[in-house]
């Protein structure tokens, strides 16, 4: 397999893993991607699965590491850096939430110290991203997905749950995952970060809408997608 791009992505958990895999598949289109999914366990990266979209000659190889906790994203990148460089990777991307380890007022400080302690090597650039305050803020802004979760979710349900998309932005919410749960809950469904719930939401999202519309409403999503674009193309 002559894959032209090798990208390593470190995320904090299953929600990010499943969302980013789907997002990359949508971005890459017909170019084909192979994902080697690993999960951190006692500081080792256990192989979970190889996931492929059955393209004959996939062009992109993605090492997707689920660090199983926010605080490990950066330290895993640091620990794996030399191996990845030796193995010919072209980019490392890291994604972590801010909540619950930190609060909104910590964001500037986190952004300032984001790269502290990491090797800055032009041969293997590292791009770190914070989902502000949680990745679910990105999902909330993708308003078309609610009807695919349940036709009973109307705009009023969303507003009643504490998010009014006409006058506020989801990144201003203190706990976006709770708000998402409240909206789903208004029609008797739930969002509680189980594999089943994560996959239901990830499948319901419109990646066109995220790409075209939501990016403009969410600077943290825009920055993350820009990193993926640079890595893939």
Short mmCIF file of C-alpha atoms in Angstrom, two decimals:
data_model
loop_
_atom_site.label_atom_id
_atom_site.label_comp_id
_atom_site.label_asym_id
_atom_site.label_seq_id
_atom_site.Cartn_x
_atom_site.Cartn_y
_atom_site.Cartn_z
CA UNK A 1 0.00 0.00 0.00
CA UNK A 2 1.66 3.19 -1.13
CA UNK A 3 -0.10 5.55 1.22
CA UNK A 4 1.15 9.06 0.68
CA UNK A 5 0.11 10.56 4.00
CA UNK A 6 0.60 9.25 7.53
CA UNK A 7 -1.18 11.27 10.17
CA UNK A 8 -1.29 10.63 13.93
CA UNK A 9 -4.27 11.94 15.87
CA UNK A 10 -4.52 11.86 19.65
CA UNK A 11 -7.94 12.41 21.23
CA UNK A 12 -9.20 12.13 24.75
CA UNK A 13 -12.03 9.64 24.38
CA UNK A 14 -14.50 7.66 22.32
CA UNK A 15 -16.71 10.63 21.37
CA UNK A 16 -13.79 12.46 19.80
CA UNK A 17 -12.47 9.26 18.20
CA UNK A 18 -15.73 8.41 16.43
CA UNK A 19 -16.46 11.98 15.40
CA UNK A 20 -12.97 12.60 14.00
CA UNK A 21 -12.93 9.30 12.08
CA UNK A 22 -16.22 10.22 10.40
CA UNK A 23 -15.07 13.79 9.74
CA UNK A 24 -11.85 12.58 8.08
CA UNK A 25 -13.75 10.06 5.94
CA UNK A 26 -16.02 12.87 4.75
CA UNK A 27 -13.10 15.23 4.08
CA UNK A 28 -10.99 12.62 2.29
CA UNK A 29 -13.81 11.51 0.01
CA UNK A 30 -12.67 9.03 -2.61
CA UNK A 31 -9.01 9.20 -1.63
CA UNK A 32 -9.49 6.44 0.92
CA UNK A 33 -8.34 6.22 4.52
CA UNK A 34 -7.09 3.41 6.72
CA UNK A 35 -7.48 3.98 10.47
CA UNK A 36 -5.37 2.14 12.99
CA UNK A 37 -7.32 2.70 16.21
CA UNK A 38 -5.41 2.35 19.47
CA UNK A 39 -6.44 2.94 23.06
CA UNK A 40 -4.20 3.83 25.94
CA UNK A 41 -4.12 1.26 28.69
CA UNK A 42 -1.57 1.55 31.50
CA UNK A 43 0.53 3.83 29.26
CA UNK A 44 0.62 1.25 26.45
CA UNK A 45 -1.30 1.83 23.23
CA UNK A 46 -3.34 -1.33 22.66
CA UNK A 47 -4.53 -2.02 19.13
CA UNK A 48 -8.34 -1.86 19.05
CA UNK A 49 -9.06 -2.30 15.34
CA UNK A 50 -8.07 -1.49 11.80
CA UNK A 51 -10.85 0.37 10.06
CA UNK A 52 -10.91 0.83 6.31
CA UNK A 53 -13.45 2.15 3.83
CA UNK A 54 -12.51 -0.53 1.28
CA UNK A 55 -10.99 1.90 -1.21
CA UNK A 56 -8.66 -0.10 -3.45
CA UNK A 57 -5.62 2.10 -2.97
CA UNK A 58 -6.14 4.23 0.12
CA UNK A 59 -3.97 7.33 0.11
CA UNK A 60 -4.14 8.23 3.79
CA UNK A 61 -3.12 6.31 6.89
CA UNK A 62 -4.35 7.62 10.23
CA UNK A 63 -3.12 6.42 13.60
CA UNK A 64 -6.06 7.28 15.87
CA UNK A 65 -5.13 7.17 19.55
CA UNK A 66 -7.86 7.29 22.18
CA UNK A 67 -5.94 8.51 25.23
CA UNK A 68 -8.90 7.63 27.48
CA UNK A 69 -8.49 10.90 29.40
CA UNK A 70 -7.92 14.61 28.66
CA UNK A 71 -4.71 14.96 30.56
CA UNK A 72 -2.97 12.23 28.57
CA UNK A 73 -3.31 13.75 25.10
CA UNK A 74 -0.20 15.89 25.39
CA UNK A 75 1.92 13.39 27.32
CA UNK A 76 1.14 10.63 24.81
CA UNK A 77 2.17 12.92 21.95
CA UNK A 78 5.39 13.64 23.80
CA UNK A 79 6.06 9.94 24.48
CA UNK A 80 5.30 8.80 20.93
CA UNK A 81 6.92 11.69 19.05
CA UNK A 82 10.26 10.07 18.18
CA UNK A 83 8.67 6.78 17.10
CA UNK A 84 6.23 8.62 14.86
CA UNK A 85 9.01 10.69 13.34
CA UNK A 86 11.06 7.55 12.68
CA UNK A 87 8.02 5.90 11.10
CA UNK A 88 7.60 8.72 8.59
CA UNK A 89 4.49 10.46 9.89
CA UNK A 90 3.84 13.89 8.39
CA UNK A 91 1.61 15.50 11.05
CA UNK A 92 0.49 15.02 14.64
CA UNK A 93 -2.85 16.47 15.71
CA UNK A 94 -4.18 16.53 19.28
CA UNK A 95 -7.72 17.30 20.44
CA UNK A 96 -8.99 17.67 23.99
CA UNK A 97 -11.96 19.19 25.82
CA UNK A 98 -11.63 21.84 28.50
CA UNK A 99 -14.51 20.71 30.73
CA UNK A 100 -14.38 19.07 33.30
CA UNK A 101 -10.68 19.51 34.15
CA UNK A 102 -10.72 23.26 33.55
CA UNK A 103 -13.15 26.15 33.41
CA UNK A 104 -13.77 28.89 30.89
CA UNK A 105 -11.44 31.33 32.66
CA UNK A 106 -8.58 28.81 32.23
CA UNK A 107 -8.80 28.88 28.41
CA UNK A 108 -6.27 31.69 27.76
CA UNK A 109 -3.75 30.09 30.13
CA UNK A 110 -4.29 26.66 28.53
CA UNK A 111 -3.80 28.10 25.07
CA UNK A 112 -0.59 29.83 26.13
CA UNK A 113 0.94 26.68 27.57
CA UNK A 114 -0.46 24.31 24.93
CA UNK A 115 2.90 23.40 23.43
CA UNK A 116 4.97 23.62 26.58
CA UNK A 117 7.31 20.63 26.87
CA UNK A 118 6.76 19.38 23.31
CA UNK A 119 9.43 19.10 20.64
CA UNK A 120 9.00 21.68 17.91
CA UNK A 121 10.40 19.98 14.84
CA UNK A 122 9.51 21.24 11.34
CA UNK A 123 9.93 17.67 10.05
CA UNK A 124 6.92 16.58 12.13
CA UNK A 125 4.62 19.48 13.05
CA UNK A 126 2.28 19.15 16.04
CA UNK A 127 -1.11 20.90 16.03
CA UNK A 128 -2.98 20.91 19.34
CA UNK A 129 -6.63 21.90 19.62
CA UNK A 130 -9.05 22.61 22.44
CA UNK A 131 -12.74 21.90 21.88
CA UNK A 132 -14.36 24.82 23.71
CA UNK A 133 -15.65 23.88 26.19
CA UNK A 134 -16.56 20.34 25.04
CA UNK A 135 -16.80 18.69 21.63
CA UNK A 136 -20.58 18.54 22.14
CA UNK A 137 -20.66 22.32 21.57
CA UNK A 138 -19.82 21.51 17.94
CA UNK A 139 -22.69 19.01 17.79
CA UNK A 140 -25.17 21.51 19.26
CA UNK A 141 -24.46 24.03 16.49
CA UNK A 142 -25.30 21.42 13.83
CA UNK A 143 -29.01 22.10 14.17
CA UNK A 144 -30.14 19.80 11.34
CA UNK A 145 -29.06 16.70 13.25
CA UNK A 146 -31.75 17.06 15.92
CA UNK A 147 -34.55 16.03 13.55
CA UNK A 148 -32.54 12.92 12.64
CA UNK A 149 -32.23 12.03 16.33
CA UNK A 150 -35.99 12.51 16.72
CA UNK A 151 -38.54 14.33 14.56
CA UNK A 152 -40.12 15.61 17.79
CA UNK A 153 -37.16 17.88 18.59
CA UNK A 154 -38.20 21.39 17.57
CA UNK A 155 -36.40 24.68 17.97
CA UNK A 156 -38.42 25.35 21.12
CA UNK A 157 -37.05 22.16 22.74
CA UNK A 158 -33.52 23.40 22.06
CA UNK A 159 -34.26 26.84 23.51
CA UNK A 160 -36.00 25.35 26.55
CA UNK A 161 -32.90 23.26 27.25
CA UNK A 162 -30.86 26.43 27.58
CA UNK A 163 -29.40 27.00 24.11
CA UNK A 164 -30.93 29.66 21.86
CA UNK A 165 -29.01 29.44 18.57
CA UNK A 166 -30.46 32.75 17.37
CA UNK A 167 -28.90 34.75 20.20
CA UNK A 168 -26.01 32.71 21.61
CA UNK A 169 -23.24 30.31 20.65
CA UNK A 170 -22.76 26.80 21.98
CA UNK A 171 -19.16 27.50 23.03
CA UNK A 172 -20.60 29.93 25.60
CA UNK A 173 -22.34 27.06 27.42
CA UNK A 174 -20.61 25.75 30.53
CA UNK A 175 -21.47 22.09 29.93
CA UNK A 176 -22.51 21.42 26.32
CA UNK A 177 -22.91 17.65 26.80
CA UNK A 178 -25.51 18.27 29.51
CA UNK A 179 -27.38 20.66 27.23
CA UNK A 180 -27.34 18.08 24.43
CA UNK A 181 -28.70 15.49 26.87
CA UNK A 182 -31.49 17.85 27.97
CA UNK A 183 -32.52 18.46 24.36
CA UNK A 184 -32.62 14.73 23.56
CA UNK A 185 -34.32 14.11 26.89
CA UNK A 186 -37.19 16.44 25.94
CA UNK A 187 -38.37 13.63 23.61
CA UNK A 188 -37.44 10.80 25.97
CA UNK A 189 -33.99 10.05 24.54
CA UNK A 190 -30.61 10.44 26.18
CA UNK A 191 -27.02 11.40 25.48
CA UNK A 192 -24.66 9.91 28.02
CA UNK A 193 -21.45 9.16 26.13
CA UNK A 194 -22.09 5.42 25.83
CA UNK A 195 -20.82 3.92 22.58
CA UNK A 196 -24.39 3.54 21.31
CA UNK A 197 -25.31 7.16 22.03
CA UNK A 198 -22.06 8.52 20.63
CA UNK A 199 -22.46 6.59 17.38
CA UNK A 200 -26.10 7.65 17.02
CA UNK A 201 -25.12 11.33 17.24
CA UNK A 202 -22.03 10.98 15.05
CA UNK A 203 -24.16 9.29 12.36
CA UNK A 204 -26.93 11.91 12.65
CA UNK A 205 -24.62 14.90 12.13
CA UNK A 206 -24.50 16.53 8.72
CA UNK A 207 -20.82 16.87 7.88
CA UNK A 208 -21.67 19.24 5.02
CA UNK A 209 -23.43 21.51 7.48
CA UNK A 210 -20.52 21.29 9.95
CA UNK A 211 -18.12 22.10 7.16
CA UNK A 212 -20.06 24.90 5.50
CA UNK A 213 -22.11 26.45 8.28
CA UNK A 214 -20.97 25.46 11.78
CA UNK A 215 -17.31 26.35 11.19
CA UNK A 216 -18.30 30.00 11.01
CA UNK A 217 -20.02 29.79 14.40
CA UNK A 218 -17.30 27.86 16.20
CA UNK A 219 -13.71 29.11 16.04
CA UNK A 220 -12.42 25.94 17.75
CA UNK A 221 -14.08 23.68 15.14
CA UNK A 222 -12.80 25.90 12.34
CA UNK A 223 -9.23 25.68 13.62
CA UNK A 224 -9.48 21.90 14.02
CA UNK A 225 -10.93 21.32 10.54
CA UNK A 226 -8.24 23.60 9.07
CA UNK A 227 -5.59 21.39 10.67
CA UNK A 228 -7.19 18.26 9.22
CA UNK A 229 -7.38 19.86 5.77
CA UNK A 230 -3.68 20.78 5.87
CA UNK A 231 -2.80 17.26 6.98
CA UNK A 232 -4.94 15.48 4.36
CA UNK A 233 -4.37 17.75 1.38
#
